[in-house]
Short mmCIF file of C-alpha atoms in Angstrom, two decimals:
data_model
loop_
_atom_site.label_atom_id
_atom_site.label_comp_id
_atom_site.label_asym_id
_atom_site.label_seq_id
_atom_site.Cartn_x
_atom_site.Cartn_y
_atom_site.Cartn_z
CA UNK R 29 0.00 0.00 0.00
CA UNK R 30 0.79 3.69 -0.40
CA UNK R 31 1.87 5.00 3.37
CA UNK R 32 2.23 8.71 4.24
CA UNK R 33 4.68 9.57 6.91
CA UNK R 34 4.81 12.38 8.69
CA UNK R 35 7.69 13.54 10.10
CA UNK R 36 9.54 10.55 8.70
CA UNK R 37 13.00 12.10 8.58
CA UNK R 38 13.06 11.72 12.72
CA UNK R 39 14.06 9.02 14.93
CA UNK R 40 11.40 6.53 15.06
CA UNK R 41 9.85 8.36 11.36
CA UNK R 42 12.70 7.52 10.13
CA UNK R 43 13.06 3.82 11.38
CA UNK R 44 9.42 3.33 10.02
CA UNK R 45 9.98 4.30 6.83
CA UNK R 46 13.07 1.61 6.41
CA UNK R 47 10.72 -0.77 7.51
CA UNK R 48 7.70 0.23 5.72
CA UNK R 49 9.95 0.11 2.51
CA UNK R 50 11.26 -3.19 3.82
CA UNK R 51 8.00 -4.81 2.92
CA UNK R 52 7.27 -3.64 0.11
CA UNK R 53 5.02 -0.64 0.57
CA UNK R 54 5.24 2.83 -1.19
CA UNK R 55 6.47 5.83 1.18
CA UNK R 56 6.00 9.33 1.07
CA UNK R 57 7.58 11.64 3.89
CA UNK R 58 6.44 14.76 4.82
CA UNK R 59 8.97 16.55 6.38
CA UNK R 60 10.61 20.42 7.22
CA UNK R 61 13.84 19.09 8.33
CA UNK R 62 13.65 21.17 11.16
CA UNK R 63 14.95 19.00 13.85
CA UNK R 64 14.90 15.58 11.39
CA UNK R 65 17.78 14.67 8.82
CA UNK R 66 18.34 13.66 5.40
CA UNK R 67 21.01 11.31 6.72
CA UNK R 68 18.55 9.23 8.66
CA UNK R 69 17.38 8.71 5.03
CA UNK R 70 20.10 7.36 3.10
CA UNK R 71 18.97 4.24 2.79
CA UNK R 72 15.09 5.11 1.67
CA UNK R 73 16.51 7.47 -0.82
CA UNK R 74 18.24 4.17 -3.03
CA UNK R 75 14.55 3.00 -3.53
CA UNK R 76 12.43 4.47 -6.11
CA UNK R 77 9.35 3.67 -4.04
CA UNK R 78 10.44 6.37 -1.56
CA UNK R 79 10.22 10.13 -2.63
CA UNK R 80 10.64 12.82 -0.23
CA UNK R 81 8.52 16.04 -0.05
CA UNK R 82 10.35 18.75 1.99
CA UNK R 83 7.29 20.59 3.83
CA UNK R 84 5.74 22.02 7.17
CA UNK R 85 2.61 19.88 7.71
CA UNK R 86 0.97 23.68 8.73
CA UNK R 87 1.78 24.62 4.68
CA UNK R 88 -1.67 24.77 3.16
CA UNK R 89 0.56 23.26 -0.02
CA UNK R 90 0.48 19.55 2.05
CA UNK R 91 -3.92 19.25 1.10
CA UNK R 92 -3.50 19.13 -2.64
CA UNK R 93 -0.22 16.83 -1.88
CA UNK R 94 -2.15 14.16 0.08
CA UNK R 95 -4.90 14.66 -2.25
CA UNK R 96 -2.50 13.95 -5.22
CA UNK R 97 -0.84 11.12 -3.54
CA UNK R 98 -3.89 9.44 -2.26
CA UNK R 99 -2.15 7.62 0.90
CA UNK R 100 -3.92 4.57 2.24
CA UNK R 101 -2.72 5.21 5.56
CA UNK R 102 -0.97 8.28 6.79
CA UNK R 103 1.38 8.00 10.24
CA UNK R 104 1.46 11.20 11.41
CA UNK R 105 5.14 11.68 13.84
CA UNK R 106 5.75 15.27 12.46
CA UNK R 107 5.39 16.80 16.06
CA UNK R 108 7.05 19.68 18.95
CA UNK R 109 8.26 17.14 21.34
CA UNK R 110 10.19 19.80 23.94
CA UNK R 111 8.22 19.77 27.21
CA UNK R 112 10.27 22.15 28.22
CA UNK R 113 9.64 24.31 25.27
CA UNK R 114 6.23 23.39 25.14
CA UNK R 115 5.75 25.26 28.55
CA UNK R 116 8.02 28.36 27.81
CA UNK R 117 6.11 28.62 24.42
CA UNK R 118 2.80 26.94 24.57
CA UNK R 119 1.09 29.20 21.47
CA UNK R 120 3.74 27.55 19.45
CA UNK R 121 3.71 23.87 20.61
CA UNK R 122 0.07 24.47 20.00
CA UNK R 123 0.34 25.51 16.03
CA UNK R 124 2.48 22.51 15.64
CA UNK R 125 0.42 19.45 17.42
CA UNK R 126 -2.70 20.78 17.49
CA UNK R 127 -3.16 22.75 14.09
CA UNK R 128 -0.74 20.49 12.30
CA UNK R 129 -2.59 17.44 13.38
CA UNK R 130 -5.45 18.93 12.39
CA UNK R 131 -4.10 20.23 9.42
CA UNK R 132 -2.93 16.68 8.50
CA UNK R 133 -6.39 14.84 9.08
CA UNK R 134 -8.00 17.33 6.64
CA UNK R 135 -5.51 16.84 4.63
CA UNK R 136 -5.91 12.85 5.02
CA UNK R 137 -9.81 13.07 4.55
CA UNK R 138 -8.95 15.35 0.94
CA UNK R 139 -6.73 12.46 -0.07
CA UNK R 140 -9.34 9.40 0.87
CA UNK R 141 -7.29 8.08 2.95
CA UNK R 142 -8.76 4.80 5.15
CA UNK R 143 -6.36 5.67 8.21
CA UNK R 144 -4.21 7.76 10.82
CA UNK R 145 -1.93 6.12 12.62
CA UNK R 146 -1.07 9.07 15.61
CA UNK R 147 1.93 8.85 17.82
CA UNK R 148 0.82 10.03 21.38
CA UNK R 149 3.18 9.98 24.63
CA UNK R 150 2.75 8.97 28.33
CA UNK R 151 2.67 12.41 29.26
CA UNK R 152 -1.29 12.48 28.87
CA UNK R 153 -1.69 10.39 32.11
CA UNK R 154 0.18 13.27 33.89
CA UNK R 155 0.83 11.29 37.40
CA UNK R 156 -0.51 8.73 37.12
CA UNK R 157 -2.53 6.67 40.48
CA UNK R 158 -1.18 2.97 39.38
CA UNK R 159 1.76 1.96 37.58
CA UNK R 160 1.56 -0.02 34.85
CA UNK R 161 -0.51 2.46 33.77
CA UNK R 162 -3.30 0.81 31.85
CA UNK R 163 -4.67 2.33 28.56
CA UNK R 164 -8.22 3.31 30.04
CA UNK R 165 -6.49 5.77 32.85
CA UNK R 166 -8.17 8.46 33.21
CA UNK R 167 -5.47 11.61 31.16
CA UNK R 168 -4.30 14.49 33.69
CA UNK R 169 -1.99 16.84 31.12
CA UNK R 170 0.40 18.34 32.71
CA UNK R 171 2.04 20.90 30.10
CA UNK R 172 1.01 21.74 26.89
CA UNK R 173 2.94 19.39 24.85
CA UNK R 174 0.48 16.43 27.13
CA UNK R 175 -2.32 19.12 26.21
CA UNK R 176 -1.60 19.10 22.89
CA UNK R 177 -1.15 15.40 22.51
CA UNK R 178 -4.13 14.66 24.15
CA UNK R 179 -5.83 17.41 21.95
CA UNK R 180 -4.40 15.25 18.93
CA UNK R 181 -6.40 12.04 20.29
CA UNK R 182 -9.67 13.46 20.07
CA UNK R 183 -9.23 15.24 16.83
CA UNK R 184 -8.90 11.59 16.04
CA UNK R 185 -12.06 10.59 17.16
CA UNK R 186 -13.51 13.70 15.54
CA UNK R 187 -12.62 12.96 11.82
CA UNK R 188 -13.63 9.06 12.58
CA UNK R 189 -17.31 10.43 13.41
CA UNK R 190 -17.54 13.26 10.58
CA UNK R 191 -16.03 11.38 8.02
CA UNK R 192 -15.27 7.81 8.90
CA UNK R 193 -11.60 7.57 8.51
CA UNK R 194 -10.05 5.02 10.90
CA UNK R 195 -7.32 5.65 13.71
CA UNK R 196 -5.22 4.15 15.71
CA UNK R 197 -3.79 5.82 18.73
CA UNK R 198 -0.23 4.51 19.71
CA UNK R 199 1.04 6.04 23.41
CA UNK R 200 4.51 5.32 23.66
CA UNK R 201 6.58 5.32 26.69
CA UNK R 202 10.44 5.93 26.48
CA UNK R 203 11.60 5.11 23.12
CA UNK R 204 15.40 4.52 22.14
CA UNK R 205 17.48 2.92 19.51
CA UNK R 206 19.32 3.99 16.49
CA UNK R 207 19.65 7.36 14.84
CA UNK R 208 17.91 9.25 18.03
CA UNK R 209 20.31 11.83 19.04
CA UNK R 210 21.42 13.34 22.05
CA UNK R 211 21.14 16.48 21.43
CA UNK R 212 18.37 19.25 22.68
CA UNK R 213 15.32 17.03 24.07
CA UNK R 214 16.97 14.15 23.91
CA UNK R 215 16.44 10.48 25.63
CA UNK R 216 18.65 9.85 28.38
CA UNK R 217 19.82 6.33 26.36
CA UNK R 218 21.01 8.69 24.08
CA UNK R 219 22.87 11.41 26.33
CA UNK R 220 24.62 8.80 28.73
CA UNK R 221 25.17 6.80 25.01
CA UNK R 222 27.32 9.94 23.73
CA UNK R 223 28.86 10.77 26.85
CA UNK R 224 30.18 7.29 27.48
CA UNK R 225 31.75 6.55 24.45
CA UNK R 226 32.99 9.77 24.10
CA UNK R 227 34.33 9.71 27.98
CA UNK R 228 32.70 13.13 29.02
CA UNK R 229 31.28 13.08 32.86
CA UNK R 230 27.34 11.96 33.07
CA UNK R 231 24.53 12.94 35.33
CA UNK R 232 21.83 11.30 37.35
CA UNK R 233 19.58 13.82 38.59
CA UNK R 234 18.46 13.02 41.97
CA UNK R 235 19.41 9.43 43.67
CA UNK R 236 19.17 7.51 40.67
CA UNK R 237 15.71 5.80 41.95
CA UNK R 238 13.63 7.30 39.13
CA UNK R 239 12.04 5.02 36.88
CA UNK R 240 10.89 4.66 32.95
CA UNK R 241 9.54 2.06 30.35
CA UNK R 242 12.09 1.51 28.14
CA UNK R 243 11.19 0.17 24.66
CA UNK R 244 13.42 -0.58 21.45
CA UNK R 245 12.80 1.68 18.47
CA UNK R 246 11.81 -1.60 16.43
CA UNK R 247 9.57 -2.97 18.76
CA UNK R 248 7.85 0.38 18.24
CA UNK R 249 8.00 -0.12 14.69
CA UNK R 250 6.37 -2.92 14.69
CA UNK R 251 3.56 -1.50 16.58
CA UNK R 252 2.89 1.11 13.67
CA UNK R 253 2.97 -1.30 10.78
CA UNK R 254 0.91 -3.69 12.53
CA UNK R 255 -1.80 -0.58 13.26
CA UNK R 256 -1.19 0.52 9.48
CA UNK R 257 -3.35 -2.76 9.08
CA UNK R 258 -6.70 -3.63 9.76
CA UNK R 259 -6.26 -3.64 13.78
CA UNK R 260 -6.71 -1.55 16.33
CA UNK R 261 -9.60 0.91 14.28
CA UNK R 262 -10.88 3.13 16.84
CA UNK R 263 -8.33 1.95 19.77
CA UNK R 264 -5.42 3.53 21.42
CA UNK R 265 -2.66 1.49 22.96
CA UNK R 266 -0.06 1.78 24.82
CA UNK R 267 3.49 1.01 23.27
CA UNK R 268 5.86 -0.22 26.12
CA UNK R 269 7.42 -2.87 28.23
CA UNK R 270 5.87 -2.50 31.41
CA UNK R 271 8.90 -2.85 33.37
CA UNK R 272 10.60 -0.28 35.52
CA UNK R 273 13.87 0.39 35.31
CA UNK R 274 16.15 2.93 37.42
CA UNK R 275 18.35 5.54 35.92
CA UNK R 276 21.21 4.33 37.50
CA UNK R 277 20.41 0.75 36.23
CA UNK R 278 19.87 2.41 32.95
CA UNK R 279 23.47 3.84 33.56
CA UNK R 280 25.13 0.84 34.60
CA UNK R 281 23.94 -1.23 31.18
CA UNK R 282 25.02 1.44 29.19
CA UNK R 283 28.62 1.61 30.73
CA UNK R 284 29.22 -1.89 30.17
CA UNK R 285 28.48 -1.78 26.96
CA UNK R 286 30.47 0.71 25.87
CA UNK R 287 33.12 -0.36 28.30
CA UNK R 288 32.92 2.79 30.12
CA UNK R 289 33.68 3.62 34.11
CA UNK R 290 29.87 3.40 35.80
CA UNK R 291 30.85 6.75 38.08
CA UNK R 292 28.12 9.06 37.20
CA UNK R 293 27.65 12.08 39.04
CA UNK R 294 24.75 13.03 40.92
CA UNK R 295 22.61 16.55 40.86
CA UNK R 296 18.98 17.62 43.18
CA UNK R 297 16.06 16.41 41.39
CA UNK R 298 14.79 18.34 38.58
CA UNK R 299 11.44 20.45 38.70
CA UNK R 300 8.38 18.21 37.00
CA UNK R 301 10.33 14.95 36.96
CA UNK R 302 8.02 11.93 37.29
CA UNK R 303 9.30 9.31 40.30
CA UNK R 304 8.04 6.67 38.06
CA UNK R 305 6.52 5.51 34.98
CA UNK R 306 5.46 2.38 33.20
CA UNK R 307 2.57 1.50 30.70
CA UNK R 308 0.43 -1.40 30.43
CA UNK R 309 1.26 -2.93 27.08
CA UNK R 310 -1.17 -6.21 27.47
CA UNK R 311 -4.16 -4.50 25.68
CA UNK R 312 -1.96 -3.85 22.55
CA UNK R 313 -0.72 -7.64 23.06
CA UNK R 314 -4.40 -8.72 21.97
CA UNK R 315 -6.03 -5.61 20.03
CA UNK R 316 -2.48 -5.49 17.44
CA UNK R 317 -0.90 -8.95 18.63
CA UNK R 318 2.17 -6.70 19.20
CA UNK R 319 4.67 -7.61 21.38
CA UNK R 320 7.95 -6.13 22.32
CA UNK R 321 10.74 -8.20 21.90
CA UNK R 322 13.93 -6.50 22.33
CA UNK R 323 14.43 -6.89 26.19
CA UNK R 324 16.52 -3.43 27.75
CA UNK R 325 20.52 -4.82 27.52
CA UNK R 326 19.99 -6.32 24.06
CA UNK R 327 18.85 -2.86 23.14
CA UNK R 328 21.26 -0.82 25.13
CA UNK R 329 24.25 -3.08 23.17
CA UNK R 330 22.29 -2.54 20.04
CA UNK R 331 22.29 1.04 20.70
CA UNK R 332 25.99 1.41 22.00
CA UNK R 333 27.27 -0.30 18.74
CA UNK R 334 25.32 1.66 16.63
CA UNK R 335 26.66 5.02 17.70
CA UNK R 336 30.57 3.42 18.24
CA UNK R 337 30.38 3.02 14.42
CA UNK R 338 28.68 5.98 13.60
CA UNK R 339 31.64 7.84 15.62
CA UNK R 340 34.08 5.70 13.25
CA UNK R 341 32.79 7.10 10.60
#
């Protein structure tokens, strides 16, 4: 099928659209390369089933695109992911993930498209009362990016009553892998990736107790293609492990495998900072049969070789 990605010259956008073009579908990105790259790809670029159209999703150019494309299904990753700039600019973080997402489901209706696939985050269940937290939580936003994610969601459900085009809603907890950088608003598997291996100090804010759901970048992937399918219409999910894991276990895998001292330092907590987070992942085991599969120190050495040769480079 014909698949629209948004944002696809990202991390995980980018990730999809290898594997998208992996099995045989036709990709188009939509993409400003404002924080994505043309290096992350080099790869799609060799296939003449890719193309490449270099555009803000708020460019009133991308309707008669989709509508000349005709996408079966459109992902839509093309998003202000900054909390922190999302609170010391909300107007903006607001043109970009509210009015782009809406911008991109007219867009998707124009182009008779049968479905959105929408990347969401764990910040929409604010603090949450129980960990795993299970898809039917009740949301408690706690900045405008989790607004404006949230907002996202019921556009969703909006479009899928005015005009019957499907959705699926993927929440995803903390993603990592290949080609995310550690730069600006970065994960920490990233940062404590590129400070290892390049043997520059690293920093655990606060004891080192806090915990995340850490989930492969493929095992993610495999989430979206299996929504660009016929599963999941109507549902969100949550993409994660379900397992808690501390920073400084988080900092210890990473250290040994880049065969790095495990001597981080320590600063107070930060402001906002979550004690703890996990996500229920069982619903998405049965509404997408989507499992992860990559358990955290495969990933981590994954990871850690990827960015040793990218270094060598």
């Amino acid at each position: 099928m014909r698949v629209l990605v948004t944002g696809g010259a990202g991390f995980i956008g980018s990730n999809l659209v290898d594997r998208l073009l992996a099995e045989g579908h036709d990709v188009d990105v939509v993409d400003d390369l404002s924080s994505g790259s043309r290096g992350n790809l080099a790869e799609a670029v060799e296939s003449d089933r890719f193309r490449l159209h270099v555009l803000d999703v708020l460019d009133p150019a991308l309707i008669g695109l989709v509508a000349e494309l005709q996408p079966e299904v459109v992902c839509h990753l093309a998003a202000q992911i900054s909390v922190r700039k999302s609170v010391a600019d909300p107007r903006r973080d607001a043109r970009v993930n509210v009015e782009g997402t809406a911008a991109v489901l007219s867009a998707a209706h124009e182009g008779r498209a049968r479905k959105v696939v929408f990347a969401s985050s764990v910040a929409v269940y604010g603090r949450p009362a129980a960990i795993p937290v299970p898809g039917d939580a009740p949301t408690d936003p706690r900045s405008p990016y989790a607004a404006s994610k949230l907002s996202g969601e019921t556009y969703l459900a909006a479009f899928r009553a005015l005009y019957g085009i499907e959705y699926t809603t993927l929440v995803l907890s903390n993603v990592y892998g290949p080609r995310q950088s550690p730069e600006g608003e970065a994960g920490v598997v990233a940062i404590f990736t590129d400070a290892l291996l390049s043997g520059t100090p690293t920093v655990v804010y606060g004891d080192g107790a806090q915990t995340r759901d850490y989930i492969y970048v493929d095992d993610v992937i495999d989430g979206f293609v299996k929504a660009c399918g016929q599963q999941g219409d109507g549902q969100r999910f949550n993409l994660g492990t379900g397992i808690q894991t501390t920073d400084r276990r988080l900092h210890s895998l990473i250290a040994d495998a880049a065969g790095a001292q495990d001597h981080p330092g320590f600063a107070p907590p930060r402001p906002g900072d979550l004690p703890a987070m996990a996500v229920d992942p069982v619903p998405a085991h049965e509404g997408l049969r989507w499992q992860p599969r990559i358990d955290l120190p495969t990933g981590v050495k994954k990871t850690v070789e990827w960015a040793r040769n990218r270094r060598h480079k």
